[in-house]
Amino acid sequence: MDRDLASIAAARRAAETAFRAYQTFLDVDPGVIDQMVDAMARAIEPEAKRLGSLAVEETGYGNVEDKRVKNLFNALSVADYLRDVTTLGLLWQDDKTKIAAIGEPMGVVAALIPVTNPTSTIIYKVLSAVKAGNAIVCAPHPRGVRSGVETTKILAETAEQLGAPKGLIQCLDQVTIEGTAELMRHRRTSVVMATGGPGMVRAAYSSGKPTLAVGAGNVPCYVHHSMAAKLDEVAEQIVTSKAFDYGTACVAEQSVIADRSIARDLRHELRLAGAYFCTSAEAERLASVIFSDRGTINPDRVGQSPSVLAEAAGFAVTPKTRCLIADQTEIGAHTPLSAEKLNPVLAFYEARDESEGIELSMQVAKFGGWGHTAVIHSDDPKVVARYSRIPTGRVLVNTPAIMGGMGYSTDLEPSFMLGTGTWSGSITSDNVTALHLINIKRVAYENRPWRDIYDEYGQ
């Protein structure tokens, strides 16, 4: 059979099976669902490294150790958060207004899975969907099918052992663009969770179904001169965040903007933390390696180590190099390295003062990163307040972007789906959780005589 036809047929079968399972799942007690979520998280723990290895082997992106950490975060931290969250049944009631809120599932979730995080995203989306009482069908990227199917198998088998109906948790094993599109627009699909490239996100919003989708993350990181005594820690945070899984996370820093008075010292600390500053010629060649002639990201260079990227660009770095940094003075399409880079590469800018630092950060965020995340390192709350005008859903303070944005080093909700708001066409700017996957029904008693309307708004 033609691959597209086979994928479309598989998507239709999965959606119908998921809908039947969802209808059965409606009768399961929320307490039992909580047990399932905890059990699925525990089942991932001993498999986290193996799944990470499978993801790297299949996709060629990132590294095993950081994939392992991503898998554990999306199992354990997400499960810890969900344990204290009520999604089904009575959410709250107000005796004064005589209103109660009831949480009910949405139905079948179509979950689009990115090639950069083919296992960890499935873990996060499955736990969240099931916690909210839904069925879920994952549609992996074609380069992440094997690792996606294996991850889903562990989760599904664990849930089924505790009474979940077969088909509640699925992953397509025959994937094409047409098949994924069919899953999204299928009559049984209730909501789409889309994580991936711009094309995938556009397709999700065009499916005709309610959609939770995220945009690109061109994350600026402004270092204010008030951090002069702490630049070693600032540098370690920046390098660790950008080097994590070889830069595959869109929430990682993309450009560092430093006040001129501390720029020299910050450069020194960044080098000590494992960064290599490219010459102008090396930076130009590096840009041609990680971007196409049209300015789009070269998928073959996503999630590659600094040494691999440097070799491809015709220069060499030591094995201990953790990220590559290129000095830049301009921002925009004519300066490729000022855009989002899904690899361990940073742009570096010097700002004359605070005003220019905030303005440069604003320009970076607006160049392909509207609504996502911005980072500031400052000990001055007034500066943080001024910086928070940047149009992003998250402004992270004195923390690594990836750990802060996903809700580990901050008290943001643990999530691997960071909404970007209407700045970039998303329906939410929240860290998406199970609470975004329920319908909330209001039960409202009469609280004032209905006939009073004629007295209040008389003839």
Tab-separated table of C-alpha atoms in Angstrom, residues 36-378:
chain	number	residue	atom	x	y	z
A	36	MET	CA	-1.921	4.898	36.891
A	37	VAL	CA	-0.035	8.174	36.430
A	38	ASP	CA	2.301	7.365	39.322
A	39	ALA	CA	2.865	3.831	38.038
A	40	MET	CA	3.670	5.063	34.518
A	41	ALA	CA	6.191	7.530	35.913
A	42	ARG	CA	7.876	4.817	37.967
A	43	ALA	CA	7.978	2.506	34.956
A	44	ILE	CA	9.937	5.094	32.973
A	45	GLU	CA	12.584	5.592	35.672
A	46	PRO	CA	14.647	2.425	35.043
A	47	GLU	CA	14.173	2.816	31.274
A	48	ALA	CA	15.137	6.487	31.022
A	49	LYS	CA	18.687	5.951	29.801
A	50	ARG	CA	17.760	3.190	27.359
A	51	LEU	CA	15.046	5.351	25.829
A	52	GLY	CA	17.472	8.269	25.629
A	53	SER	CA	19.992	6.088	23.850
A	54	LEU	CA	17.343	4.883	21.421
A	55	ALA	CA	16.315	8.477	20.690
A	56	VAL	CA	19.889	9.588	19.944
A	57	GLU	CA	20.548	6.510	17.817
A	58	GLU	CA	17.396	7.002	15.762
A	59	THR	CA	17.353	10.793	15.346
A	60	GLY	CA	21.068	11.656	15.528
A	61	TYR	CA	20.187	14.600	17.786
A	62	GLY	CA	21.503	15.385	21.268
A	63	ASN	CA	23.321	13.111	23.699
A	64	VAL	CA	22.260	10.146	25.806
A	65	GLU	CA	22.939	11.559	29.276
A	66	ASP	CA	20.858	14.684	28.751
A	67	LYS	CA	18.097	12.696	27.055
A	68	ARG	CA	18.043	10.539	30.195
A	69	VAL	CA	17.610	13.648	32.362
A	70	LYS	CA	14.818	14.937	30.099
A	71	ASN	CA	13.015	11.611	30.354
A	72	LEU	CA	13.276	11.598	34.145
A	73	PHE	CA	12.115	15.199	34.459
A	74	ASN	CA	9.058	14.500	32.339
A	75	ALA	CA	8.280	11.394	34.339
A	76	LEU	CA	9.144	12.236	37.931
A	77	SER	CA	8.814	16.031	38.175
A	78	VAL	CA	5.665	16.113	36.077
A	79	ALA	CA	4.150	13.244	38.085
A	80	ASP	CA	5.048	14.968	41.366
A	81	TYR	CA	3.228	18.089	40.191
A	82	LEU	CA	0.193	16.202	38.914
A	83	ARG	CA	-0.174	14.323	42.210
A	84	ASP	CA	-1.394	17.497	43.925
A	85	VAL	CA	-3.573	18.731	41.063
A	86	THR	CA	-7.299	18.021	40.793
A	87	THR	CA	-8.459	17.665	37.196
A	88	LEU	CA	-11.660	15.603	37.400
A	89	GLY	CA	-14.806	16.006	39.457
A	90	LEU	CA	-15.272	18.930	41.832
A	91	LEU	CA	-12.511	21.475	41.267
A	92	TRP	CA	-13.877	24.200	43.565
A	93	GLN	CA	-17.072	25.613	44.924
A	94	ASP	CA	-18.082	29.007	46.261
A	95	ASP	CA	-20.941	28.885	48.758
A	96	LYS	CA	-21.443	32.643	48.584
A	97	THR	CA	-21.977	32.804	44.834
A	98	LYS	CA	-23.464	29.285	44.709
A	99	ILE	CA	-21.165	28.227	41.869
A	100	ALA	CA	-19.181	25.010	41.596
A	101	ALA	CA	-16.660	24.000	38.939
A	102	ILE	CA	-16.546	20.437	37.625
A	103	GLY	CA	-13.610	19.082	35.611
A	104	GLU	CA	-14.394	16.746	32.713
A	105	PRO	CA	-12.115	15.193	30.062
A	106	MET	CA	-11.864	16.610	26.574
A	107	GLY	CA	-11.765	13.239	24.827
A	108	VAL	CA	-9.130	12.076	22.356
A	109	VAL	CA	-5.865	14.023	22.297
A	110	ALA	CA	-3.808	14.051	19.090
A	111	ALA	CA	-0.248	14.650	20.280
A	112	LEU	CA	2.355	15.746	17.737
A	113	ILE	CA	5.861	14.791	18.880
A	114	PRO	CA	9.030	16.653	17.796
A	115	VAL	CA	12.124	14.882	16.502
A	116	THR	CA	14.295	16.818	18.970
A	117	ASN	CA	12.576	15.250	22.001
A	118	PRO	CA	10.885	12.072	20.753
A	119	THR	CA	10.697	10.232	24.092
A	120	SER	CA	10.502	12.922	26.773
A	121	THR	CA	7.660	14.759	25.034
A	122	ILE	CA	5.623	11.562	24.827
A	123	ILE	CA	6.142	10.929	28.542
A	124	TYR	CA	4.974	14.421	29.420
A	125	LYS	CA	1.966	14.414	27.088
A	126	VAL	CA	0.785	10.920	28.034
A	127	LEU	CA	0.936	11.582	31.784
A	128	SER	CA	-0.872	14.908	31.331
A	129	ALA	CA	-3.570	13.523	29.031
A	130	VAL	CA	-4.339	10.498	31.203
A	131	LYS	CA	-4.373	12.596	34.392
A	132	ALA	CA	-7.104	14.648	32.708
A	133	GLY	CA	-9.083	11.499	31.863
A	134	ASN	CA	-8.353	11.532	28.137
A	135	ALA	CA	-7.197	9.052	25.548
A	136	ILE	CA	-4.101	10.022	23.570
A	137	VAL	CA	-2.641	9.120	20.179
A	138	CYS	CA	0.946	10.238	19.623
A	139	ALA	CA	2.128	11.129	16.128
A	140	PRO	CA	5.933	11.097	16.159
A	141	HIS	CA	8.252	12.622	13.597
A	142	PRO	CA	9.176	9.982	10.976
A	143	ARG	CA	12.750	9.987	12.352
A	144	GLY	CA	11.465	9.279	15.871
A	145	VAL	CA	9.001	6.452	15.309
A	146	ARG	CA	10.942	3.583	16.921
A	147	SER	CA	11.815	5.469	20.083
A	148	GLY	CA	8.311	6.930	20.256
A	149	VAL	CA	6.608	3.552	19.888
A	150	GLU	CA	8.864	2.002	22.537
A	151	THR	CA	8.201	4.804	25.023
A	152	THR	CA	4.447	4.612	24.445
A	153	LYS	CA	4.503	0.831	24.842
A	154	ILE	CA	5.999	1.096	28.354
A	155	LEU	CA	3.420	3.670	29.400
A	156	ALA	CA	0.450	1.871	27.855
A	157	GLU	CA	1.307	-1.558	29.263
A	158	THR	CA	1.770	-0.096	32.741
A	159	ALA	CA	-1.580	1.716	32.640
A	160	GLU	CA	-3.365	-1.348	31.287
A	161	GLN	CA	-2.057	-3.447	34.177
A	162	LEU	CA	-3.977	-1.115	36.468
A	163	GLY	CA	-7.168	-1.331	34.444
A	164	ALA	CA	-6.800	1.229	31.668
A	165	PRO	CA	-8.635	0.101	28.526
A	166	LYS	CA	-6.465	-1.044	25.654
A	167	GLY	CA	-6.080	1.719	23.103
A	168	LEU	CA	-6.204	4.548	25.629
A	169	ILE	CA	-2.512	5.292	24.969
A	170	GLN	CA	-1.231	4.817	21.412
A	171	CYS	CA	1.572	5.850	19.085
A	172	LEU	CA	1.380	5.732	15.313
A	173	ASP	CA	3.992	3.425	13.823
A	174	GLN	CA	3.282	4.447	10.228
A	175	VAL	CA	3.792	8.178	9.948
A	176	THR	CA	3.557	10.612	7.066
A	177	ILE	CA	2.455	14.232	6.909
A	178	GLU	CA	-0.856	13.124	5.427
A	179	GLY	CA	-1.414	10.541	8.156
A	180	THR	CA	-0.700	13.032	10.926
A	181	ALA	CA	-3.055	15.530	9.273
A	182	GLU	CA	-5.772	12.872	9.183
A	183	LEU	CA	-5.314	12.196	12.904
A	184	MET	CA	-5.647	15.889	13.725
A	185	ARG	CA	-8.828	16.452	11.739
A	186	HIS	CA	-10.471	13.082	12.475
A	187	ARG	CA	-14.014	13.304	13.836
A	188	ARG	CA	-12.974	11.470	17.014
A	189	THR	CA	-10.134	13.851	17.821
A	190	SER	CA	-11.097	16.443	20.415
A	191	VAL	CA	-7.942	18.512	20.843
A	192	VAL	CA	-4.487	18.760	19.275
A	193	MET	CA	-1.253	19.210	21.245
A	194	ALA	CA	1.353	20.324	18.724
A	195	THR	CA	5.062	20.527	19.452
A	196	GLY	CA	7.377	20.806	16.483
A	197	GLY	CA	8.537	23.008	13.650
A	198	PRO	CA	6.603	25.980	12.207
A	199	GLY	CA	5.091	23.866	9.429
A	200	MET	CA	3.695	21.331	11.879
A	201	VAL	CA	2.270	24.053	14.104
A	202	ARG	CA	0.587	25.772	11.145
A	203	ALA	CA	-0.924	22.458	10.073
A	204	ALA	CA	-2.251	21.880	13.594
A	205	TYR	CA	-3.981	25.258	13.688
A	206	SER	CA	-5.435	24.546	10.238
A	207	SER	CA	-6.893	21.197	11.309
A	208	GLY	CA	-10.190	22.700	12.407
A	209	LYS	CA	-9.783	21.310	15.931
A	210	PRO	CA	-9.037	23.142	19.199
A	211	THR	CA	-5.250	23.311	19.329
A	212	LEU	CA	-2.561	23.862	21.938
A	213	ALA	CA	0.592	24.709	20.031
A	214	VAL	CA	3.895	26.403	20.719
A	215	GLY	CA	6.076	28.718	18.662
A	216	ALA	CA	9.789	29.204	18.145
A	217	GLY	CA	12.018	30.348	21.004
A	218	ASN	CA	14.654	32.927	20.145
A	219	VAL	CA	15.549	33.518	23.786
A	220	PRO	CA	17.549	36.641	24.759
A	221	CYS	CA	19.682	36.537	27.897
A	222	TYR	CA	20.610	39.946	29.326
A	223	VAL	CA	23.421	40.161	31.902
A	224	HIS	CA	23.202	43.400	33.891
A	225	HIS	CA	26.258	45.019	35.444
A	226	SER	CA	24.806	44.454	38.950
A	227	MET	CA	25.992	40.827	38.554
A	228	ALA	CA	29.677	41.818	38.328
A	229	ALA	CA	30.599	39.808	41.422
A	230	LYS	CA	28.704	36.697	40.281
A	231	LEU	CA	29.771	36.319	36.653
A	232	ASP	CA	31.300	32.898	37.222
A	233	GLU	CA	27.888	31.519	38.255
A	234	VAL	CA	26.128	33.411	35.463
A	235	ALA	CA	28.518	31.969	32.886
A	236	GLU	CA	28.099	28.432	34.217
A	237	GLN	CA	24.323	28.745	34.026
A	238	ILE	CA	24.377	30.049	30.458
A	239	VAL	CA	26.813	27.445	29.141
A	240	THR	CA	25.144	24.545	30.951
A	241	SER	CA	21.716	25.544	29.662
A	242	LYS	CA	22.813	26.036	26.056
A	243	ALA	CA	24.966	22.898	25.991
A	244	PHE	CA	22.193	20.730	27.447
A	245	ASP	CA	21.337	17.984	24.942
A	246	TYR	CA	23.406	19.934	22.405
A	247	GLY	CA	20.954	22.818	22.255
A	248	THR	CA	17.864	20.935	21.116
A	249	ALA	CA	15.563	22.763	23.555
A	250	CYS	CA	13.907	25.887	22.139
A	251	VAL	CA	13.759	27.377	25.645
A	252	ALA	CA	17.555	27.549	25.922
A	253	GLU	CA	19.415	30.861	25.589
A	254	GLN	CA	20.058	31.983	22.012
A	255	SER	CA	21.799	35.347	22.433
A	256	VAL	CA	23.733	36.797	25.368
A	257	ILE	CA	23.556	40.573	25.794
A	258	ALA	CA	26.027	41.962	28.334
A	259	ASP	CA	26.574	45.466	29.670
A	260	ARG	CA	29.846	46.759	28.247
A	261	SER	CA	31.288	47.359	31.736
A	262	ILE	CA	31.216	43.619	32.487
A	263	ALA	CA	31.420	42.144	28.972
A	264	ARG	CA	35.159	41.443	29.095
A	265	ASP	CA	34.927	39.658	32.442
A	266	LEU	CA	31.878	37.684	31.301
A	267	ARG	CA	33.745	36.522	28.198
A	268	HIS	CA	36.536	35.272	30.432
A	269	GLU	CA	34.128	33.374	32.677
A	270	LEU	CA	32.292	31.903	29.686
A	271	ARG	CA	35.608	30.548	28.382
A	272	LEU	CA	36.356	29.032	31.785
A	273	ALA	CA	32.910	27.397	31.714
A	274	GLY	CA	33.713	25.717	28.389
A	275	ALA	CA	32.716	28.212	25.700
A	276	TYR	CA	34.771	28.873	22.578
A	277	PHE	CA	34.591	32.335	20.980
A	278	CYS	CA	34.759	32.059	17.201
A	279	THR	CA	36.712	34.434	15.014
A	280	SER	CA	34.624	36.448	12.563
A	281	ALA	CA	35.614	34.104	9.720
A	282	GLU	CA	34.771	31.027	11.788
A	283	ALA	CA	31.428	32.545	12.775
A	284	GLU	CA	30.556	33.193	9.148
A	285	ARG	CA	31.365	29.623	8.169
A	286	LEU	CA	29.487	28.312	11.204
A	287	ALA	CA	26.389	30.244	10.151
A	288	SER	CA	26.549	28.687	6.686
A	289	VAL	CA	26.732	25.247	8.292
A	290	ILE	CA	23.766	25.516	10.660
A	291	PHE	CA	21.513	27.546	8.353
A	292	SER	CA	20.494	27.072	4.726
A	293	ASP	CA	20.873	29.735	2.038
A	294	ARG	CA	17.251	30.685	2.728
A	295	GLY	CA	17.965	31.280	6.400
A	296	THR	CA	16.132	28.185	7.645
A	297	ILE	CA	17.672	25.789	10.156
A	298	ASN	CA	19.692	22.980	8.569
A	299	PRO	CA	18.087	19.849	10.092
A	300	ASP	CA	21.293	17.848	9.638
A	301	ARG	CA	23.099	20.160	12.068
A	302	VAL	CA	20.468	20.279	14.811
A	303	GLY	CA	21.577	18.813	18.137
A	304	GLN	CA	25.200	18.250	17.119
A	305	SER	CA	28.190	18.608	19.458
A	306	PRO	CA	30.421	21.702	19.300
A	307	SER	CA	33.306	19.669	17.877
A	308	VAL	CA	31.143	18.265	15.070
A	309	LEU	CA	29.836	21.716	14.192
A	310	ALA	CA	33.313	23.244	14.304
A	311	GLU	CA	34.739	20.518	12.079
A	312	ALA	CA	31.936	21.044	9.559
A	313	ALA	CA	32.761	24.771	9.583
A	314	GLY	CA	36.455	24.150	8.999
A	315	PHE	CA	37.981	24.819	12.404
A	316	ALA	CA	38.816	22.805	15.500
A	317	VAL	CA	37.937	23.041	19.197
A	318	THR	CA	39.060	20.982	22.171
A	319	PRO	CA	36.957	17.980	23.252
A	320	LYS	CA	36.011	19.847	26.431
A	321	THR	CA	34.320	22.671	24.515
A	322	ARG	CA	30.679	22.857	25.566
A	323	CYS	CA	29.341	25.574	23.280
A	324	LEU	CA	30.384	27.964	20.506
A	325	ILE	CA	29.895	31.728	20.756
A	326	ALA	CA	29.974	34.281	17.953
A	327	ASP	CA	30.245	38.042	18.476
A	328	GLN	CA	27.472	39.900	16.684
A	329	THR	CA	26.444	43.533	16.286
A	330	GLU	CA	23.185	43.281	14.334
A	331	ILE	CA	19.897	41.389	14.625
A	332	GLY	CA	17.695	40.216	11.781
A	333	ALA	CA	17.496	38.014	8.713
A	334	HIS	CA	20.790	39.371	7.392
A	335	THR	CA	22.498	38.047	10.567
A	336	PRO	CA	21.621	34.324	10.753
A	337	LEU	CA	23.288	33.715	14.104
A	338	SER	CA	20.895	36.186	15.731
A	339	ALA	CA	18.053	33.706	15.077
A	340	GLU	CA	16.997	30.585	16.985
A	341	LYS	CA	19.749	27.953	16.878
A	342	LEU	CA	18.877	24.381	17.873
A	343	ASN	CA	22.475	23.497	18.647
A	344	PRO	CA	25.087	24.618	21.209
A	345	VAL	CA	25.728	27.991	19.551
A	346	LEU	CA	25.224	31.458	21.063
A	347	ALA	CA	25.376	34.989	19.707
A	348	PHE	CA	27.078	37.578	21.926
A	349	TYR	CA	26.278	41.297	22.047
A	350	GLU	CA	27.694	44.192	24.045
A	351	ALA	CA	25.293	46.892	25.252
A	352	ARG	CA	26.354	50.415	26.137
A	353	ASP	CA	24.019	50.490	29.107
A	354	GLU	CA	20.838	49.037	30.557
A	355	SER	CA	18.565	50.761	28.049
A	356	GLU	CA	20.424	49.333	25.088
A	357	GLY	CA	20.627	45.925	26.777
A	358	ILE	CA	16.865	45.789	27.109
A	359	GLU	CA	16.380	47.102	23.577
A	360	LEU	CA	18.711	44.469	22.084
A	361	SER	CA	16.913	41.773	24.077
A	362	MET	CA	13.621	43.098	22.740
A	363	GLN	CA	14.898	42.871	19.166
A	364	VAL	CA	16.116	39.296	19.650
A	365	ALA	CA	12.786	38.187	21.107
A	366	LYS	CA	10.858	39.836	18.284
A	367	PHE	CA	13.072	38.162	15.675
A	368	GLY	CA	11.385	34.762	15.687
A	369	GLY	CA	10.871	34.401	19.424
A	370	TRP	CA	7.799	36.456	20.245
A	371	GLY	CA	5.919	35.100	23.227
A	372	HIS	CA	8.366	32.417	24.304
A	373	THR	CA	10.983	33.203	26.962
A	374	ALA	CA	13.470	35.878	27.987
A	375	VAL	CA	16.184	35.652	30.653
A	376	ILE	CA	17.787	38.318	32.798
A	377	HIS	CA	20.638	38.133	35.291
A	378	SER	CA	20.325	41.101	37.636
